[in-house]
């Protein structure tokens, strides 16, 4: 199915701890989404922002891409943010517009090597999508490193483990510094350096805090054999595949 916009219905919702919600969503016309694990959709929350624009927000699909009609997202409530509050409060049965699927955070079709996925914070949703997509395609050995403040920050570790395909090795670096902390990038670089010792890896994908994942790309992931392997996957030379959920240095706002 081509990218485009469609009307969607909230088919099911359940709370995830105190400040997040799991939503199952279907297209109203019953069509398939045509997404690959790691991709996201943009939901028009219907809220008009003070400048007159509609609040449209991106959410990564956490369900396996083996199922293309009913898909799941997990949404953390961010302060008084318009998008995350609407999706945490919206009634089951309500209809919204979305567009997508979007995004290039995915292992190439046929990839059979060893991959490392680094997620910070809510970026675990994209990591779940990548891992489940890779498993559905029968691919790859995959290690997942999740940097997160605490087990009640968003989805729990148990939630992630229940959904991870068995060959994926999950390491949770709990007690990670909160978003905005000036030592976050340096701490993340040290943790990723430790993880790289468990390699070698043929691909690295990172999702979450842009203030962390860009320094990872320009730090521990920059040099060595990884660079050539990533270039052969079509990633810009010397870089890794990144999906910034917030603090995107390339944008003023999401
Ligand atoms: C590709 C992509 C995929 C995403 N997938 C998810 C997802 O699966 N689940 C999810 O909950 N969110 C996800 N997000 C974030 C989401 O799009 C919204 O930014 C978030 O829900 C806040 O929107 P809001 O309108 O409530 O608040 P806004 O008013 O838009 O946001 C307030 C501020 O908080 C920042 N922010 C967003 N998330 C965080 C965070 N975790 N920690 C600290 N600051 C943050 C925003 O960048 C903004 O500066 C994703 C973002 C992108 C770009």
Short mmCIF file of C-alpha atoms and ligand atoms in Angstrom, two decimals:
data_model
loop_
_atom_site.label_atom_id
_atom_site.label_comp_id
_atom_site.label_asym_id
_atom_site.label_seq_id
_atom_site.Cartn_x
_atom_site.Cartn_y
_atom_site.Cartn_z
CA UNK A 1 0.00 0.00 0.00
CA UNK A 2 1.33 3.43 -0.92
CA UNK A 3 1.91 6.17 1.60
CA UNK A 4 -1.05 8.42 2.02
CA UNK A 5 -3.59 9.68 4.49
CA UNK A 6 -6.54 7.77 5.84
CA UNK A 7 -9.18 7.85 8.51
CA UNK A 8 -8.44 5.60 11.47
CA UNK A 9 -10.44 4.33 14.43
CA UNK A 10 -9.25 3.68 17.97
CA UNK A 11 -10.20 0.01 18.31
CA UNK A 12 -8.82 -0.65 21.80
CA UNK A 13 -7.00 1.25 24.54
CA UNK A 14 -5.36 0.30 27.82
CA UNK A 15 -3.30 2.22 30.35
CA UNK A 16 0.43 1.59 30.63
CA UNK A 17 1.29 2.54 34.21
CA UNK A 18 0.55 6.08 35.32
CA UNK A 19 1.46 8.17 32.31
CA UNK A 20 1.11 6.28 29.06
CA UNK A 21 -1.39 4.38 26.97
CA UNK A 22 -1.40 1.50 24.53
CA UNK A 23 -3.72 2.04 21.55
CA UNK A 24 -4.82 -0.42 18.91
CA UNK A 25 -5.75 1.33 15.69
CA UNK A 26 -7.38 0.27 12.44
CA UNK A 27 -8.11 2.03 9.18
CA UNK A 28 -11.82 2.79 8.91
CA UNK A 29 -11.83 1.38 5.34
CA UNK A 30 -10.31 -1.89 6.61
CA UNK A 31 -7.28 -1.59 4.30
CA UNK A 32 -3.78 -2.77 5.16
CA UNK A 33 -1.16 -0.24 6.20
CA UNK A 34 1.80 -1.62 4.28
CA UNK A 35 4.34 -0.70 6.96
CA UNK A 36 7.73 -2.18 7.77
CA UNK A 37 8.89 -2.61 11.39
CA UNK A 38 10.53 0.61 12.61
CA UNK A 39 8.26 2.92 10.64
CA UNK A 40 5.84 5.47 12.10
CA UNK A 41 2.59 7.22 11.27
CA UNK A 42 1.62 10.84 11.74
CA UNK A 43 -1.65 11.37 13.57
CA UNK A 44 -3.67 14.52 13.21
CA UNK A 45 -4.86 14.99 16.78
CA UNK A 46 -7.45 17.57 15.71
CA UNK A 47 -6.06 20.12 18.20
CA UNK A 48 -5.46 23.60 16.79
CA UNK A 49 -2.24 25.10 18.13
CA UNK A 50 -2.03 28.80 19.15
CA UNK A 51 -0.48 29.73 15.77
CA UNK A 52 -3.44 28.16 13.93
CA UNK A 53 -1.71 24.94 12.80
CA UNK A 54 -3.12 21.51 13.60
CA UNK A 55 -1.09 19.39 16.06
CA UNK A 56 0.10 16.42 13.99
CA UNK A 57 2.35 14.02 15.87
CA UNK A 58 4.47 11.00 14.91
CA UNK A 59 4.10 7.60 16.59
CA UNK A 60 6.11 4.48 15.84
CA UNK A 61 4.27 1.21 15.30
CA UNK A 62 5.19 -1.36 17.93
CA UNK A 63 3.21 -4.27 16.54
CA UNK A 64 4.72 -6.85 14.20
CA UNK A 65 4.51 -5.98 10.54
CA UNK A 66 3.22 -9.51 9.98
CA UNK A 67 -0.16 -7.95 10.99
CA UNK A 68 -1.04 -5.03 8.74
CA UNK A 69 -4.64 -4.21 9.65
CA UNK A 70 -4.74 -3.73 13.43
CA UNK A 71 -1.61 -1.95 14.65
CA UNK A 72 -0.44 -0.75 18.04
CA UNK A 73 1.18 2.42 19.31
CA UNK A 74 2.24 3.40 22.84
CA UNK A 75 1.96 7.07 23.77
CA UNK A 76 3.61 8.73 26.76
CA UNK A 77 1.85 11.78 28.17
CA UNK A 78 4.30 14.70 27.87
CA UNK A 79 3.33 17.50 30.30
CA UNK A 80 0.46 19.52 28.85
CA UNK A 81 1.47 18.58 25.28
CA UNK A 82 -1.57 18.62 22.99
CA UNK A 83 -0.90 15.47 20.98
CA UNK A 84 0.04 13.06 23.74
CA UNK A 85 -2.81 14.25 25.97
CA UNK A 86 -5.44 13.78 23.26
CA UNK A 87 -4.22 10.24 22.60
CA UNK A 88 -4.09 9.39 26.30
CA UNK A 89 -7.68 10.58 26.79
CA UNK A 90 -9.43 9.76 23.50
CA UNK A 91 -12.42 7.39 23.60
CA UNK A 92 -12.37 3.94 22.05
CA UNK A 93 -14.31 4.15 18.78
CA UNK A 94 -13.17 7.72 18.03
CA UNK A 95 -11.91 8.47 14.53
CA UNK A 96 -8.87 10.55 13.50
CA UNK A 97 -6.84 11.22 10.35
CA UNK A 98 -3.35 9.85 9.89
CA UNK A 99 -0.70 9.71 7.22
CA UNK A 100 2.07 7.25 6.57
CA UNK A 101 3.75 4.92 6.99
CA UNK A 102 6.92 7.01 7.11
CA UNK A 103 10.55 6.51 8.08
CA UNK A 104 13.72 4.74 7.04
CA UNK A 105 14.70 3.22 10.39
CA UNK A 106 14.67 -0.39 9.26
CA UNK A 107 17.00 -3.20 8.37
CA UNK A 108 17.29 -3.63 4.62
CA UNK A 109 15.20 -6.47 3.15
CA UNK A 110 17.23 -9.69 3.23
CA UNK A 111 19.63 -8.42 5.91
CA UNK A 112 21.18 -11.46 7.60
CA UNK A 113 23.98 -10.02 9.71
CA UNK A 114 24.14 -8.85 13.29
CA UNK A 115 22.52 -5.57 14.23
CA UNK A 116 22.56 -3.33 17.28
CA UNK A 117 19.55 -1.16 18.06
CA UNK A 118 20.05 1.61 20.62
CA UNK A 119 16.90 3.20 22.03
CA UNK A 120 16.57 6.01 24.54
CA UNK A 121 13.35 6.82 26.37
CA UNK A 122 10.21 6.45 24.21
CA UNK A 123 12.46 5.39 21.28
CA UNK A 124 11.91 1.84 22.53
CA UNK A 125 8.74 1.78 20.37
CA UNK A 126 10.72 2.09 17.14
CA UNK A 127 13.22 -0.48 18.45
CA UNK A 128 10.36 -2.93 19.09
CA UNK A 129 9.08 -2.33 15.58
CA UNK A 130 12.52 -3.00 14.07
CA UNK A 131 13.05 -6.14 16.17
CA UNK A 132 9.62 -7.59 15.45
CA UNK A 133 9.90 -6.74 11.74
CA UNK A 134 13.31 -8.44 11.53
CA UNK A 135 11.93 -11.54 13.25
CA UNK A 136 8.88 -11.67 10.97
CA UNK A 137 11.28 -11.59 7.99
CA UNK A 138 13.27 -14.44 9.52
CA UNK A 139 16.33 -12.22 9.71
CA UNK A 140 19.29 -11.38 11.73
CA UNK A 141 20.77 -11.53 15.12
CA UNK A 142 19.78 -8.45 17.01
CA UNK A 143 20.96 -6.84 20.26
CA UNK A 144 18.88 -4.08 21.80
CA UNK A 145 20.23 -1.55 24.30
CA UNK A 146 17.60 0.63 25.99
CA UNK A 147 18.68 3.70 27.97
CA UNK A 148 15.82 4.67 30.26
CA UNK A 149 15.35 6.54 33.52
CA UNK A 150 13.23 3.98 35.38
CA UNK A 151 10.83 1.11 34.89
CA UNK A 152 7.81 3.39 35.25
CA UNK A 153 9.06 6.03 32.80
CA UNK A 154 6.99 4.58 29.91
CA UNK A 155 6.36 0.95 28.92
CA UNK A 156 7.91 -1.43 31.45
CA UNK A 157 10.80 -3.80 30.81
CA UNK A 158 8.32 -6.69 31.17
CA UNK A 159 6.14 -5.16 28.43
CA UNK A 160 9.15 -5.00 26.10
CA UNK A 161 10.37 -8.52 26.90
CA UNK A 162 6.87 -9.97 26.25
CA UNK A 163 6.92 -8.50 22.76
CA UNK A 164 10.51 -9.15 21.76
CA UNK A 165 11.14 -12.14 19.53
CA UNK A 166 13.25 -14.75 21.41
CA UNK A 167 16.61 -14.30 19.64
CA UNK A 168 16.80 -10.59 20.54
CA UNK A 169 19.13 -9.86 23.45
CA UNK A 170 17.80 -6.93 25.47
CA UNK A 171 20.02 -4.91 27.82
CA UNK A 172 18.25 -2.25 29.85
CA UNK A 173 20.50 0.55 31.12
CA UNK A 174 18.10 1.71 33.84
CA UNK A 175 18.71 4.80 35.95
CA UNK A 176 19.70 6.72 32.82
CA UNK A 177 19.89 10.50 33.32
CA UNK A 178 16.68 12.45 32.60
CA UNK A 179 16.08 14.21 29.26
CA UNK A 180 17.90 17.54 29.14
CA UNK A 181 20.65 16.51 31.58
CA UNK A 182 23.96 17.89 30.25
CA UNK A 183 25.85 14.64 30.93
CA UNK A 184 23.38 12.48 29.06
CA UNK A 185 25.30 12.29 25.76
CA UNK A 186 28.61 11.39 27.46
CA UNK A 187 26.94 8.73 29.62
CA UNK A 188 25.24 7.26 26.57
CA UNK A 189 28.52 7.16 24.61
CA UNK A 190 30.19 5.21 27.46
CA UNK A 191 27.30 2.71 27.61
CA UNK A 192 27.33 2.21 23.85
CA UNK A 193 31.11 1.71 23.83
CA UNK A 194 30.64 -1.11 26.35
CA UNK A 195 27.92 -2.61 24.17
CA UNK A 196 30.09 -2.42 21.03
CA UNK A 197 32.55 -4.77 22.75
CA UNK A 198 29.83 -7.44 22.42
CA UNK A 199 29.92 -6.96 18.62
CA UNK A 200 31.02 -6.83 15.88
CA UNK A 201 27.85 -5.44 14.40
CA UNK A 202 26.92 -5.13 10.73
CA UNK A 203 24.34 -2.39 11.28
CA UNK A 204 23.39 0.06 14.02
CA UNK A 205 20.04 1.80 14.36
CA UNK A 206 19.26 4.42 17.03
CA UNK A 207 15.95 5.96 18.11
CA UNK A 208 14.97 8.46 20.77
CA UNK A 209 16.55 11.64 22.14
CA UNK A 210 18.27 13.54 19.32
CA UNK A 211 20.57 15.15 21.89
CA UNK A 212 21.93 11.65 22.57
CA UNK A 213 21.77 9.71 19.32
CA UNK A 214 23.53 12.31 17.16
CA UNK A 215 26.53 12.39 19.54
CA UNK A 216 26.54 8.56 19.40
CA UNK A 217 26.74 8.69 15.63
CA UNK A 218 29.54 11.25 15.75
CA UNK A 219 31.31 9.49 18.64
CA UNK A 220 31.65 5.76 19.31
CA UNK A 221 29.84 4.73 16.11
CA UNK A 222 31.90 6.92 13.78
CA UNK A 223 35.04 4.96 13.04
CA UNK A 224 36.30 1.50 12.36
CA UNK A 225 34.87 -1.37 10.34
CA UNK A 226 31.33 -0.39 11.24
CA UNK A 227 31.63 2.61 8.97
CA UNK A 228 32.21 0.49 5.86
CA UNK A 229 29.48 -1.96 6.75
CA UNK A 230 26.98 0.83 7.23
CA UNK A 231 27.99 2.49 4.00
CA UNK A 232 27.33 -0.80 2.21
CA UNK A 233 23.79 -0.72 3.64
CA UNK A 234 23.15 2.63 2.05
CA UNK A 235 23.57 4.71 5.20
CA UNK A 236 25.53 7.91 4.65
CA UNK A 237 29.21 7.11 5.03
CA UNK A 238 30.39 7.34 8.61
CA UNK A 239 26.91 7.45 10.01
CA UNK A 240 24.29 5.17 11.50
CA UNK A 241 20.56 5.09 10.90
CA UNK A 242 18.86 7.52 13.28
CA UNK A 243 15.28 8.38 14.22
CA UNK A 244 15.05 11.37 16.50
CA UNK A 245 11.82 11.48 18.55
CA UNK A 246 12.62 14.81 20.24
CA UNK A 247 15.51 17.27 20.48
CA UNK A 248 16.11 16.78 16.78
CA UNK A 249 19.10 19.02 16.02
CA UNK A 250 17.97 19.24 12.38
CA UNK A 251 14.59 20.77 13.27
CA UNK A 252 13.35 23.64 15.38
CA UNK A 253 10.40 21.55 16.62
CA UNK A 254 8.74 18.25 15.86
C1 LIG B 1 9.51 9.53 14.32
C2 LIG B 1 8.89 9.78 15.68
C3 LIG B 1 8.29 8.72 16.35
C4 LIG B 1 7.73 8.94 17.63
N1 LIG B 1 7.16 7.87 18.26
C5 LIG B 1 6.63 8.05 19.51
C6 LIG B 1 6.07 6.94 20.23
O1 LIG B 1 6.04 5.81 19.73
N2 LIG B 1 5.53 7.18 21.45
C7 LIG B 1 5.55 8.44 22.04
O2 LIG B 1 5.04 8.60 23.15
N3 LIG B 1 6.09 9.50 21.38
C8 LIG B 1 6.61 9.33 20.13
N4 LIG B 1 7.13 10.41 19.46
C9 LIG B 1 6.99 11.76 20.05
C10 LIG B 1 5.62 12.35 19.64
O3 LIG B 1 5.60 12.60 18.23
C11 LIG B 1 5.32 13.70 20.31
O4 LIG B 1 6.44 14.54 20.21
C12 LIG B 1 4.97 13.53 21.78
O5 LIG B 1 3.83 12.69 21.92
C13 LIG B 1 4.68 14.90 22.43
O6 LIG B 1 3.67 15.56 21.70
P1 LIG B 1 2.73 16.63 22.40
O7 LIG B 1 1.91 17.29 21.35
O8 LIG B 1 2.00 16.01 23.54
O9 LIG B 1 3.73 17.64 23.07
P2 LIG B 1 4.57 18.80 22.38
O10 LIG B 1 4.04 20.08 22.86
O11 LIG B 1 4.69 18.57 20.92
O12 LIG B 1 5.95 18.41 23.03
C14 LIG B 1 6.53 19.06 24.06
C15 LIG B 1 8.03 18.89 23.96
O13 LIG B 1 8.38 17.58 24.45
C16 LIG B 1 9.28 16.96 23.54
N5 LIG B 1 9.19 15.51 23.75
C17 LIG B 1 8.52 14.59 23.02
N6 LIG B 1 8.71 13.37 23.55
C18 LIG B 1 9.53 13.55 24.63
C19 LIG B 1 10.09 12.65 25.59
N7 LIG B 1 9.87 11.33 25.55
N8 LIG B 1 10.88 13.18 26.56
C20 LIG B 1 11.12 14.50 26.62
N9 LIG B 1 10.62 15.39 25.75
C21 LIG B 1 9.83 14.90 24.76
C22 LIG B 1 8.84 17.50 22.19
O14 LIG B 1 9.87 17.37 21.23
C23 LIG B 1 8.55 18.94 22.52
O15 LIG B 1 9.73 19.71 22.53
C24 LIG B 1 7.74 10.22 18.21
C25 LIG B 1 8.32 11.28 17.50
C26 LIG B 1 8.90 11.07 16.27
C27 LIG B 1 9.53 12.23 15.53
#
